[in-house]
Short mmCIF file of C-alpha atoms and ligand atoms in Angstrom, two decimals:
data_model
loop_
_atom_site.label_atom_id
_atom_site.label_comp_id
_atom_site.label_asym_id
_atom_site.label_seq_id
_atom_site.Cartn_x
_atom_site.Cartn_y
_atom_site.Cartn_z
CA UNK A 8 0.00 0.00 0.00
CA UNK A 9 2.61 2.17 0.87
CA UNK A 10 4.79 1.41 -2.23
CA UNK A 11 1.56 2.30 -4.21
CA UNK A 12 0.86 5.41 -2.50
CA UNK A 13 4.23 6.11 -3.39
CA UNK A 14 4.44 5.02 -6.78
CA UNK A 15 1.39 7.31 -7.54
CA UNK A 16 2.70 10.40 -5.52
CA UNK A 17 5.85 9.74 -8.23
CA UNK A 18 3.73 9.47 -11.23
CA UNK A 19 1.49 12.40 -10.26
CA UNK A 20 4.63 14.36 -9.83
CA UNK A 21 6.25 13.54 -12.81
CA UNK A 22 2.86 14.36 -14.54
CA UNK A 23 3.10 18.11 -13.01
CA UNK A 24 6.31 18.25 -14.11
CA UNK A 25 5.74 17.10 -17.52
CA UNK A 26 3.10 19.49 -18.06
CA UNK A 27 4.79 22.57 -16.90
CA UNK A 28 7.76 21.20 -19.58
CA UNK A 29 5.35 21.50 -22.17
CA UNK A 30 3.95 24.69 -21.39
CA UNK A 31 7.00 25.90 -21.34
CA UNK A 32 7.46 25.27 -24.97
CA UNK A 33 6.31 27.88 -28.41
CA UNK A 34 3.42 26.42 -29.86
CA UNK A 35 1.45 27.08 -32.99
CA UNK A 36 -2.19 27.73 -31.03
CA UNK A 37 -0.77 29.81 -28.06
CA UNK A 38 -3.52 32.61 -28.80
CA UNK A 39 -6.08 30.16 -29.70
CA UNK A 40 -8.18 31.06 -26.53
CA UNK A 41 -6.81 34.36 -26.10
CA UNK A 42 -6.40 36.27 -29.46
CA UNK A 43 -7.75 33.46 -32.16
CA UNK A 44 -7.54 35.82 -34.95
CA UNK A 45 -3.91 36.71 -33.84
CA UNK A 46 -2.53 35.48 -37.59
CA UNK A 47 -5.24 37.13 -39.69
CA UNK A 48 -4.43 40.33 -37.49
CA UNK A 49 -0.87 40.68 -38.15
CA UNK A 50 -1.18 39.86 -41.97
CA UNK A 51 -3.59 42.34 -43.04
CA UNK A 52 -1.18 44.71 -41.34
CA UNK A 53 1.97 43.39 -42.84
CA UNK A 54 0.39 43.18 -45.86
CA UNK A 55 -0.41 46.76 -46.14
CA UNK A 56 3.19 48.12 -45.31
CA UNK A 57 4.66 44.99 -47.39
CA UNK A 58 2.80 47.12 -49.96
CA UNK A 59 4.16 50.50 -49.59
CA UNK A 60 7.77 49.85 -49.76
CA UNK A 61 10.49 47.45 -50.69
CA UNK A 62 12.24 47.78 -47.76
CA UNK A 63 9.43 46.26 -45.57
CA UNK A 64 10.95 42.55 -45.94
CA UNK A 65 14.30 42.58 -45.75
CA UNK A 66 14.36 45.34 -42.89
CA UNK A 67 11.62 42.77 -40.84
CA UNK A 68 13.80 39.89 -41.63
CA UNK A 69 16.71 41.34 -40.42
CA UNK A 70 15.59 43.00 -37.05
CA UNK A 71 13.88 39.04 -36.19
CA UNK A 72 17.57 37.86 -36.74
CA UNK A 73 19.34 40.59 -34.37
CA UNK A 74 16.59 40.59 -31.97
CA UNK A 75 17.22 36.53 -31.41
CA UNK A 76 20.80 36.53 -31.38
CA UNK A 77 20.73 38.94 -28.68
CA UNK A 78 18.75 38.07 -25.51
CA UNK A 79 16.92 35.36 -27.58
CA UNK A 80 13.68 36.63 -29.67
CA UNK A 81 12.28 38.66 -26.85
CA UNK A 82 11.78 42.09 -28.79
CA UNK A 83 14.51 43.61 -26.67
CA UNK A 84 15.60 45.27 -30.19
CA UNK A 85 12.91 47.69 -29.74
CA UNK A 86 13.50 49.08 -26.70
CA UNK A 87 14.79 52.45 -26.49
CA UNK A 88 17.35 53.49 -23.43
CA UNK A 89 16.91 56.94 -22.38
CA UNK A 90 21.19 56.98 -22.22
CA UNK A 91 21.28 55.64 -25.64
CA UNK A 92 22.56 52.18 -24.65
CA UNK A 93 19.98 49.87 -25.62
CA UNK A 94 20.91 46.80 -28.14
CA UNK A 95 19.54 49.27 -31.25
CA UNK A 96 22.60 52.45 -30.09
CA UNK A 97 25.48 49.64 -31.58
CA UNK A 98 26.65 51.09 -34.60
CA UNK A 99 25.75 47.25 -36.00
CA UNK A 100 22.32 48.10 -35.34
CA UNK A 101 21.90 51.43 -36.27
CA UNK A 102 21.90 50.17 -39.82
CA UNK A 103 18.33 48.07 -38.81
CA UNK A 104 15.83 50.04 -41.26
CA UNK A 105 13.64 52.05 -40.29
CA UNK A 106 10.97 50.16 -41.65
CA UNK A 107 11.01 46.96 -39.52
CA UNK A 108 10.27 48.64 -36.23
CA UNK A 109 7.36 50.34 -38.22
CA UNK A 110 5.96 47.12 -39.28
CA UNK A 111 6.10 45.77 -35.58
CA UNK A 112 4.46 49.26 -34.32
CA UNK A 113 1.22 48.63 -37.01
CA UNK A 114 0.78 45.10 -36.56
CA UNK A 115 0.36 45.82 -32.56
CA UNK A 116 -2.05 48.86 -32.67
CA UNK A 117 -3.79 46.42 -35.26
CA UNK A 118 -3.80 43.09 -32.93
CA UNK A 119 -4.75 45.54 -30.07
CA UNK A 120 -7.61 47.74 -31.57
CA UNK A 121 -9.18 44.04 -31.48
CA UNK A 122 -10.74 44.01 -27.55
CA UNK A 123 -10.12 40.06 -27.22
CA UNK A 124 -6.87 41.20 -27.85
CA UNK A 125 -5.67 43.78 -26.36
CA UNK A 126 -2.42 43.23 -24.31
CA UNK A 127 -2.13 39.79 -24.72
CA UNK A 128 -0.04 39.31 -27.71
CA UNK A 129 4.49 39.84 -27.26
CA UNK A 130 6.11 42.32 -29.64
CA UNK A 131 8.21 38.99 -29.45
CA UNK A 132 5.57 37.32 -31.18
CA UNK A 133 4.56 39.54 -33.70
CA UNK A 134 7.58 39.96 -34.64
CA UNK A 135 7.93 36.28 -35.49
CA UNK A 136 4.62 36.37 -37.32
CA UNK A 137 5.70 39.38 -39.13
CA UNK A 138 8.49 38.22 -40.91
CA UNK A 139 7.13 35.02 -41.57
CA UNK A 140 4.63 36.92 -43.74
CA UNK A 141 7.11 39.01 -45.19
CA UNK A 142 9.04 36.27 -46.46
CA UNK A 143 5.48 34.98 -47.67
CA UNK A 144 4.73 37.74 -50.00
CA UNK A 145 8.27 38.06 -51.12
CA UNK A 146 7.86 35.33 -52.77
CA UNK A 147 9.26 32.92 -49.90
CA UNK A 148 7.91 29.45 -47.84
CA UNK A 149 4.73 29.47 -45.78
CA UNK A 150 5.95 27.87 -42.20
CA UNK A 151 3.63 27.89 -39.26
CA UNK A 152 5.05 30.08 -36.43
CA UNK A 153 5.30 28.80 -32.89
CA UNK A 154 3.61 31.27 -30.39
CA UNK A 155 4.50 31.88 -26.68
CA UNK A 156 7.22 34.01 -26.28
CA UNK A 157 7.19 36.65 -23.91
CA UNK A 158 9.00 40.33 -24.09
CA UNK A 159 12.51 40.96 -22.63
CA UNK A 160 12.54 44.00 -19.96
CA UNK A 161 16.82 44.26 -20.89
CA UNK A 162 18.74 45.53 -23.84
CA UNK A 163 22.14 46.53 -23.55
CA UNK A 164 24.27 47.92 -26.64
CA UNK A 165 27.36 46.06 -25.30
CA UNK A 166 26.65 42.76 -25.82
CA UNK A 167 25.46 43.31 -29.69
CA UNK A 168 29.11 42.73 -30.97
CA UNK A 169 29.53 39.16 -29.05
CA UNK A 170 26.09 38.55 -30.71
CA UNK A 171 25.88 39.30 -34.00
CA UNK A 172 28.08 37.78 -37.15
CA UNK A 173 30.36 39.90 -38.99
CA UNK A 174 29.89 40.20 -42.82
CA UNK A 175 34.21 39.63 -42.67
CA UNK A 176 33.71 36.37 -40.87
CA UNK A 177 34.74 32.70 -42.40
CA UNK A 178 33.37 29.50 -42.33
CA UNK A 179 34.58 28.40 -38.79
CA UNK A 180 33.28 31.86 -37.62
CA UNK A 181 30.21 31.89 -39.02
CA UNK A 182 30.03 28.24 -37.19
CA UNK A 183 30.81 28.96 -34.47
CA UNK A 184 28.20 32.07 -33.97
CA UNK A 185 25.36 30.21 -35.34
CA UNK A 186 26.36 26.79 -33.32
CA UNK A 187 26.25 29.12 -30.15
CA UNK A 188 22.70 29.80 -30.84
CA UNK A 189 22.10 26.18 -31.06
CA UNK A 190 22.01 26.05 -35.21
CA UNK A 191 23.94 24.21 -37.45
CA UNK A 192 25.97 24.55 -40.27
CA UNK A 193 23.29 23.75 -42.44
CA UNK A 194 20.65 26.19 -41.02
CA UNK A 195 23.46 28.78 -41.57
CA UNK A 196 24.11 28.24 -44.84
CA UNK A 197 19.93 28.39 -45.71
CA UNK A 198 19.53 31.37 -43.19
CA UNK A 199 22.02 32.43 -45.36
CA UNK A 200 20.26 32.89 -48.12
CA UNK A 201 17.70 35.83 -46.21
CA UNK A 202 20.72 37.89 -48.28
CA UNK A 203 18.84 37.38 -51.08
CA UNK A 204 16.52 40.32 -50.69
CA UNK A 205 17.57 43.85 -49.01
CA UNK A 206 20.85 46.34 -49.46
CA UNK A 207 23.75 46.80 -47.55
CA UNK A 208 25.65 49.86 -47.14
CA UNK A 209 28.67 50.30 -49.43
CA UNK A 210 31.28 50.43 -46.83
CA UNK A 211 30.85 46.51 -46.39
CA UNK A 212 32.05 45.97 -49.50
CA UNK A 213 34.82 48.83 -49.99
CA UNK A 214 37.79 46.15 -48.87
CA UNK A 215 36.92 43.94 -51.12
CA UNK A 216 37.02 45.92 -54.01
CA UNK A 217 39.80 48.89 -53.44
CA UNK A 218 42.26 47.14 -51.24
CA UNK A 219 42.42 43.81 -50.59
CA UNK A 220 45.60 43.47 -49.64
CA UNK A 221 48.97 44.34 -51.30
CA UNK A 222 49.10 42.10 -54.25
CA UNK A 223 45.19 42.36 -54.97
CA UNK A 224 43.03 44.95 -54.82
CA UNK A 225 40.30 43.02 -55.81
CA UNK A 226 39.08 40.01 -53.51
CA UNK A 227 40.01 37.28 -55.65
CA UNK A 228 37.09 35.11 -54.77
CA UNK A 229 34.93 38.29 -56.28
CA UNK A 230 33.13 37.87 -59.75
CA UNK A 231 35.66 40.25 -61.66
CA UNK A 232 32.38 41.84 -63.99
CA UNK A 233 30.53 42.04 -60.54
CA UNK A 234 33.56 43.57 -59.13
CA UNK A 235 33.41 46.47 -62.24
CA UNK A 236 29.84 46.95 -61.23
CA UNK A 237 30.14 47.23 -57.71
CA UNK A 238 33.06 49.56 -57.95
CA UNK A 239 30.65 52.31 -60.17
CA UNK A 240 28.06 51.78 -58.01
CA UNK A 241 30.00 52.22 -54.69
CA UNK A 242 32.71 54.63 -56.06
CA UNK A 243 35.66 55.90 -52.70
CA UNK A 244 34.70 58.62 -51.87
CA UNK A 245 31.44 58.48 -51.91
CA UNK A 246 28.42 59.28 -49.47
CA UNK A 247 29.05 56.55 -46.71
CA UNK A 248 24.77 56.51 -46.54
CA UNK A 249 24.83 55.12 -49.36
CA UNK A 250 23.62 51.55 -50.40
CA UNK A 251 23.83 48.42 -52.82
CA UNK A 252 21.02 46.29 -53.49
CA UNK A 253 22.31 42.57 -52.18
CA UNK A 254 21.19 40.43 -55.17
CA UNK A 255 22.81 41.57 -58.83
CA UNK A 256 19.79 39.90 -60.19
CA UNK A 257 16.36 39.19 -58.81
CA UNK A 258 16.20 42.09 -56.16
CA UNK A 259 13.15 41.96 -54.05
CA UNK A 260 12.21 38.30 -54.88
CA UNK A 261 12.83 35.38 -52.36
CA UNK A 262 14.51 32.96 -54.17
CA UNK A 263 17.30 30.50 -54.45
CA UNK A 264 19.40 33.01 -56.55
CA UNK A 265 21.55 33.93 -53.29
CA UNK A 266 23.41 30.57 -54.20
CA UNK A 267 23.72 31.08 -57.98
CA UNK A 268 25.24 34.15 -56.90
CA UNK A 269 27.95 32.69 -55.28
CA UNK A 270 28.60 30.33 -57.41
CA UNK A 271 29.59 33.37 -59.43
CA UNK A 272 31.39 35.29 -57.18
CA UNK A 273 28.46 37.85 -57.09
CA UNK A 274 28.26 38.32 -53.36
CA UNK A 275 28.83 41.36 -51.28
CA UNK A 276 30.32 39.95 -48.53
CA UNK A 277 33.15 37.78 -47.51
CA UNK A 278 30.91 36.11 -45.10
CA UNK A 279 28.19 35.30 -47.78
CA UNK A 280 31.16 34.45 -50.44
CA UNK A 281 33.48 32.12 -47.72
CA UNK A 282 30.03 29.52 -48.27
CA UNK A 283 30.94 28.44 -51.15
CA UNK A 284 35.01 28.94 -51.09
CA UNK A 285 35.25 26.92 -48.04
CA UNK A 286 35.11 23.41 -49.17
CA UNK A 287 33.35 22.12 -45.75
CA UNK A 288 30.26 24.38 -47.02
CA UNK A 289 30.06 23.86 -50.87
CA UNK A 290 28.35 20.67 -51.64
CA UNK A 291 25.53 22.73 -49.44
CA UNK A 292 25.76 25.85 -51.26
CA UNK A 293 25.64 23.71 -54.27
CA UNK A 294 22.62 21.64 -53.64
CA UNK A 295 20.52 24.78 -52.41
CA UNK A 296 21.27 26.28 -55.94
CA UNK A 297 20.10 23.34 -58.01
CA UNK A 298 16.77 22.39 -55.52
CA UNK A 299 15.16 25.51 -54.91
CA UNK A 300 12.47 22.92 -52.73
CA UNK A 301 15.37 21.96 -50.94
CA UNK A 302 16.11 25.37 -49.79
CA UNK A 303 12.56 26.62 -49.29
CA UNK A 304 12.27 23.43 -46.29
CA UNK A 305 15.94 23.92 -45.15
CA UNK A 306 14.83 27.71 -44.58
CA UNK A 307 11.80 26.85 -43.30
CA UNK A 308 13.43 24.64 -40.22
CA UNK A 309 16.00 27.59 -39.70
CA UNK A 310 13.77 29.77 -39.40
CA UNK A 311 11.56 27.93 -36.55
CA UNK A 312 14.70 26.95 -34.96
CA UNK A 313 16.14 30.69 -35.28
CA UNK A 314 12.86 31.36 -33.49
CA UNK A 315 13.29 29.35 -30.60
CA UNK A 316 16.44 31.14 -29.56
CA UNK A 317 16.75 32.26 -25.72
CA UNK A 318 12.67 32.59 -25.60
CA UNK A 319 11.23 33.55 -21.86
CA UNK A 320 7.89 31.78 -21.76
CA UNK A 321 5.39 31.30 -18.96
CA UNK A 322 6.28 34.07 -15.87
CA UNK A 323 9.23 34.92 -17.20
CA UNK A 324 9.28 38.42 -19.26
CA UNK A 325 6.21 40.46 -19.71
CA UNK A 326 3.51 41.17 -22.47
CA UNK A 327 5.00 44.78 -23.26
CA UNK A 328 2.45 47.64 -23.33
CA UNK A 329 4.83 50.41 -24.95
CA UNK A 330 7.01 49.10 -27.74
CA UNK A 331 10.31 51.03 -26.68
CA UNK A 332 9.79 50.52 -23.01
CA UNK A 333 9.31 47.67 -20.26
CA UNK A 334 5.67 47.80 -18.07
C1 LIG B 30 25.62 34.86 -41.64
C2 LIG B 30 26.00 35.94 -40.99
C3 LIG B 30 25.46 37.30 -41.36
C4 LIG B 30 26.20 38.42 -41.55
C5 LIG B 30 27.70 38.52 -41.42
C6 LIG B 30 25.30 39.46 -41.93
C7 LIG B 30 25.67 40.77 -42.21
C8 LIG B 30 24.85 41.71 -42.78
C9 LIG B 30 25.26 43.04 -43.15
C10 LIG B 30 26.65 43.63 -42.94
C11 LIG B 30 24.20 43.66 -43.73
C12 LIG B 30 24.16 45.07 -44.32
C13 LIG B 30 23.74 46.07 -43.30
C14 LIG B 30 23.82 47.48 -43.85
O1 LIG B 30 24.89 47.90 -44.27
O2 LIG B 30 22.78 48.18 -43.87
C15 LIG B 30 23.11 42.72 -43.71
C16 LIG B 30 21.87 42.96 -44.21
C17 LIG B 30 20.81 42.07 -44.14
N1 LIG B 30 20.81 40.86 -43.49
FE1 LIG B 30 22.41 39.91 -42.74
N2 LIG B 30 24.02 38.97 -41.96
C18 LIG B 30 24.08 37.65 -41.61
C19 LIG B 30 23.01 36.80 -41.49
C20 LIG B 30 21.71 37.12 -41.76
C21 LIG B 30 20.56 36.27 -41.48
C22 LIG B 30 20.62 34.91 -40.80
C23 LIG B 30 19.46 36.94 -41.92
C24 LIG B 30 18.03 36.51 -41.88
C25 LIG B 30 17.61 35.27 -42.02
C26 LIG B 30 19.92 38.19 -42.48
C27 LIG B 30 19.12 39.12 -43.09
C28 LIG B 30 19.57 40.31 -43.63
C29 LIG B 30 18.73 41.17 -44.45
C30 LIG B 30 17.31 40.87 -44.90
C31 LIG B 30 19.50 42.28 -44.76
C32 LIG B 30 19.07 43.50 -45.58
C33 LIG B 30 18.54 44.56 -44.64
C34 LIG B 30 17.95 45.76 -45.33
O3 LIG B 30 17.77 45.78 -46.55
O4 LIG B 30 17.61 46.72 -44.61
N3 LIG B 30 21.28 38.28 -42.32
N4 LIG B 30 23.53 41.55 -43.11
C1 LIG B 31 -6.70 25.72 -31.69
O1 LIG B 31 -7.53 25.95 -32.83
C2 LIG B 31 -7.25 25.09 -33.92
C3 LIG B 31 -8.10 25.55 -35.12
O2 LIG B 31 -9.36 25.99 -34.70
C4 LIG B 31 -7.51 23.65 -33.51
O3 LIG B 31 -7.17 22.80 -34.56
C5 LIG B 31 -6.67 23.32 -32.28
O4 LIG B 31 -6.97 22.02 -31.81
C6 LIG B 31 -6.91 24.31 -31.17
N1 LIG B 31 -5.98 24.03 -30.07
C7 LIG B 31 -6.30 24.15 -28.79
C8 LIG B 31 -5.23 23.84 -27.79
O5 LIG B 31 -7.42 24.48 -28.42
C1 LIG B 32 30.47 23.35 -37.74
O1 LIG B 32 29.93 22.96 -36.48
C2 LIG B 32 29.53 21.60 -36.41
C3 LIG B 32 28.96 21.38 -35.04
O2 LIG B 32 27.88 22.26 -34.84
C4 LIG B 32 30.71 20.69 -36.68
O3 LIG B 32 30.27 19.36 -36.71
C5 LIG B 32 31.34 21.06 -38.01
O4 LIG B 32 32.51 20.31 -38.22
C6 LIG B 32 31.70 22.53 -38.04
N1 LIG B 32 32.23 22.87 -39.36
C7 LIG B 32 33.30 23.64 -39.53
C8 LIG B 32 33.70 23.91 -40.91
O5 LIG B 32 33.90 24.11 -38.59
C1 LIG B 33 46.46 38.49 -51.18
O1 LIG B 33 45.35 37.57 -51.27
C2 LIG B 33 45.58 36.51 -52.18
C3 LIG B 33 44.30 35.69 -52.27
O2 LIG B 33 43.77 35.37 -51.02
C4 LIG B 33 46.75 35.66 -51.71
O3 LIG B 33 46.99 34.61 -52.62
C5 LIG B 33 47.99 36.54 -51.58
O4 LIG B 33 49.04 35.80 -51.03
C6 LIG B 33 47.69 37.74 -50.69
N1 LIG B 33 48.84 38.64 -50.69
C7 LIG B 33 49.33 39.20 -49.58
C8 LIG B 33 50.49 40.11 -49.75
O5 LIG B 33 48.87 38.96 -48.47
C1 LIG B 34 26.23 32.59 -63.32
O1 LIG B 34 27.02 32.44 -64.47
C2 LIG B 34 26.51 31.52 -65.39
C3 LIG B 34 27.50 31.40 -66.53
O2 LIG B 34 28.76 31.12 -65.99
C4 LIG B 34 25.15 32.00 -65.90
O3 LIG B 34 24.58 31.03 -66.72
C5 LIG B 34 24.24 32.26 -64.73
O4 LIG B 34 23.04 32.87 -65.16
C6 LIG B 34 24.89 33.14 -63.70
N1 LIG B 34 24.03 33.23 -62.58
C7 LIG B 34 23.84 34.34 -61.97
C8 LIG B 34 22.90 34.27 -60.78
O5 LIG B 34 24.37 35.38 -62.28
C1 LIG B 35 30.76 36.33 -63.46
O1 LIG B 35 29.39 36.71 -63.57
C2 LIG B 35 28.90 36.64 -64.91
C3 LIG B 35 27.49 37.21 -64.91
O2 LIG B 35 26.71 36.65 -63.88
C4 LIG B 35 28.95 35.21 -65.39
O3 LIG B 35 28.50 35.14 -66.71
C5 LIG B 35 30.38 34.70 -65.28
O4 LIG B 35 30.41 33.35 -65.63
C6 LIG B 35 30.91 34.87 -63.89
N1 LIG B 35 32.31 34.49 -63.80
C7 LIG B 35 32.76 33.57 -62.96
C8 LIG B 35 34.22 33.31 -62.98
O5 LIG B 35 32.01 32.94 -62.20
C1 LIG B 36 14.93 18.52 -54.15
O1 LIG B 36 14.81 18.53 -52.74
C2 LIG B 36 13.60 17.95 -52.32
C3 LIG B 36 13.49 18.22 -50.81
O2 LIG B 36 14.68 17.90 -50.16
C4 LIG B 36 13.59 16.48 -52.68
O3 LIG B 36 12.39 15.89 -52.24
C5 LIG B 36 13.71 16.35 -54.18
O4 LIG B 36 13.82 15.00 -54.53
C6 LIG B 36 14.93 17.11 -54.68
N1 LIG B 36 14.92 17.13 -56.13
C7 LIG B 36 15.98 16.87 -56.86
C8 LIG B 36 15.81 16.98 -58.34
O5 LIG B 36 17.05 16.56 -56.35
C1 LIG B 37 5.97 54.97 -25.40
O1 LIG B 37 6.96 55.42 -24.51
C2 LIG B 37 7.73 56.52 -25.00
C3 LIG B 37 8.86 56.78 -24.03
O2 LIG B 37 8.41 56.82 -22.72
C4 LIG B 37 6.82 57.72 -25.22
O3 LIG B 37 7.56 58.80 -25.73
C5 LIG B 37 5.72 57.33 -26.20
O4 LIG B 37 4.81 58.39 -26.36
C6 LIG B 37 4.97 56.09 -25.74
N1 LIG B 37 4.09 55.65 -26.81
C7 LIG B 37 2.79 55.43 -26.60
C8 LIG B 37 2.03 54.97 -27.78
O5 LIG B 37 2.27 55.54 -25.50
#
């Protein structure tokens, strides 16, 4: 009797604990009892700006990525410091566009001017949703975003440079920073390809084609005809706002073309371009450029994984009122 009372004080425990595991993990129907419409919100909203300017994807895209690989996808990106030390002060992310935190700003007032859901739903999460639609009508893969996370209350400008990949890194860099985030080579290589729509500012690309190093000026991994074009496009001493789009051929569509590119030499960055030099990453590079499918599903399991980075769930974090400032 004893044994059995203990033996189902064990089992109901582990039950408890086994639940409390699983709500602590993103799921697809978080709002479903909360803020149903949740999805339907946040696309008609990203739809509109999606529709107003070009930028709208590629600047969404790239504040989900900095926002997860620092702090973990808790919206921290957005907040503002009143000492201008918050994560979006780093020179690295003063280069964010405009655009992204605008997108995150609409879709909110739009999910909250709807009274079920008002204050229920994480800049974290809308952010998520947002650039999964972005990458939708860019032409991209539809992938069913896991809901749940909650928004950070910390952002702190120094820890943006341990955070966030440089576009001079190599291979075992690049590795490295994504493997710390608990993504592999693989998922780097497709996340990777988020290059293929956007700009860059021409200073990323000014060592590569002035001065190399002594014996080339020009990156000898570079696409010498790209190189001719990138040089009267991003001429020395030029305005330093100024910027490149990142794909020499299908700009603004979300496509495979990022690895045709390189298999070209017709990448702005050493980072992008060391994917295919390095001989560990080819074949990859390679197979993403011939199987289009192939990259769409690789992207699609980056992306959810890329989402799942450092998330606070349950008590942890807040559901943040005010964009740019904790409750
Ligand atoms: C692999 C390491 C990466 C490096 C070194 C890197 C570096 C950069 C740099 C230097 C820029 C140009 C910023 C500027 O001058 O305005 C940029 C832009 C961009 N990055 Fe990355 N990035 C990386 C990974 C990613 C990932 C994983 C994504 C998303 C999946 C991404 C999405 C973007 C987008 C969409 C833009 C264009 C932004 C715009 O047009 O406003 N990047 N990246
Ligand atoms: C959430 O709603 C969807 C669609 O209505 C349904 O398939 C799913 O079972 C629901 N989940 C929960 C936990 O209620
Ligand atoms: C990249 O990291 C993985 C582990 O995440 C390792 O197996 C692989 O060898 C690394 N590749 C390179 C080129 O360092
Ligand atoms: C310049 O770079 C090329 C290609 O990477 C290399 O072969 C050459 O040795 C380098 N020259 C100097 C002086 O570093
Ligand atoms: C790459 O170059 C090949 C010829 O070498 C050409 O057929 C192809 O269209 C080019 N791809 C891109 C993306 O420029
Ligand atoms: C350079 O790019 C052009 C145009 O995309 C392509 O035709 C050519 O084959 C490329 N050269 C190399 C060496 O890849
Ligand atoms: C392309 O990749 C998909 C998904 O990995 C696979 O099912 C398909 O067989 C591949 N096609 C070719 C032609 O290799
Ligand atoms: C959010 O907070 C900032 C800083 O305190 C303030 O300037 C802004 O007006 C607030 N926005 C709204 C919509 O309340």
């Amino acid at each position: 009797m004893q044994t059995f009372r203990a033996l189902s004080f064990i089992l109901a425990v582990s039950m408890l604990l086994m639940a409390a595991a699983s709500a602590r993990q993103l799921r697809t129907d978080f709002y479903n009892n909360t803020c149903l419409n949740v999805e339907h919100l946040v696309r008609s909203a990203v739809t509109r700006k999606f529709q107003l300017t070009d930028i709208t994807a590629p600047a969404t895209l790239r504040l989900f990525f900095h926002d997860c690989f620092v702090w973990g996808c808790d919206a921290s990106v957005l907040l503002a410091s009143p000492n201008n030390d918050a994560e979006k002060d780093h020179p690295i992310d003063l280069s964010l566009a405009g655009d992204g935190f605008n997108t995150v700003i609409k879709d909110k007032a739009v999910v909250d001017s709807n009274p079920q859901c008002r204050n229920k739903v994480s800049y974290a999460d809308i952010l998520a949703l947002a650039t999964r639609d972005v990458i939708l009508l860019a032409g991209g893969p539809f992938y069913h975003v896991e809901l749940g996370r909650r928004d950070g209350r910390i952002s702190t400008k120094a820890i943006v440079e341990h955070g966030i990949p440089l576009p001079t890194f190599d291979l075992v860099q690049l590795n490295t920073s994504f493997g710390g985030h608990g993504l592999s080579q693989t998922d780097m290589i497709a996340l990777s390809g988020g290059h293929i729509i956007g700009v860059s500012h021409c200073s990323h690309v000014f060592k590569r084609i002035y001065n190399f190093n002594l014996t080339h000026p020009i990156d000898p991994t570079l696409n010498l005809s790209y190189a001719r074009h990138l040089r009267e496009f991003c001429p020395r001493n030029m305005d330093p706002n100024k910027v490149i789009d990142m794909d020499p051929t299908t700009t603004h569509i979300f496509d495979n073309a990022y690895f045709k590119n390189l298999q070209n030499g017709s990448r702005l960055f050493s980072s992008d371009q060391a994917l295919f030099t390095d001989l560990r990453s080819r074949p990859t590079v390679n197979f993403f450029a011939l199987n289009n499918t192939a990259f769409r599903e690789a992207f699609k399991t980056a992306m959810t994984k890329l989402g799942r980075v450092g998330v606070l769930m349950g008590s942890k974090g807040e559901i943040r009122i005010n964009c740019t400032r904790p409750n």
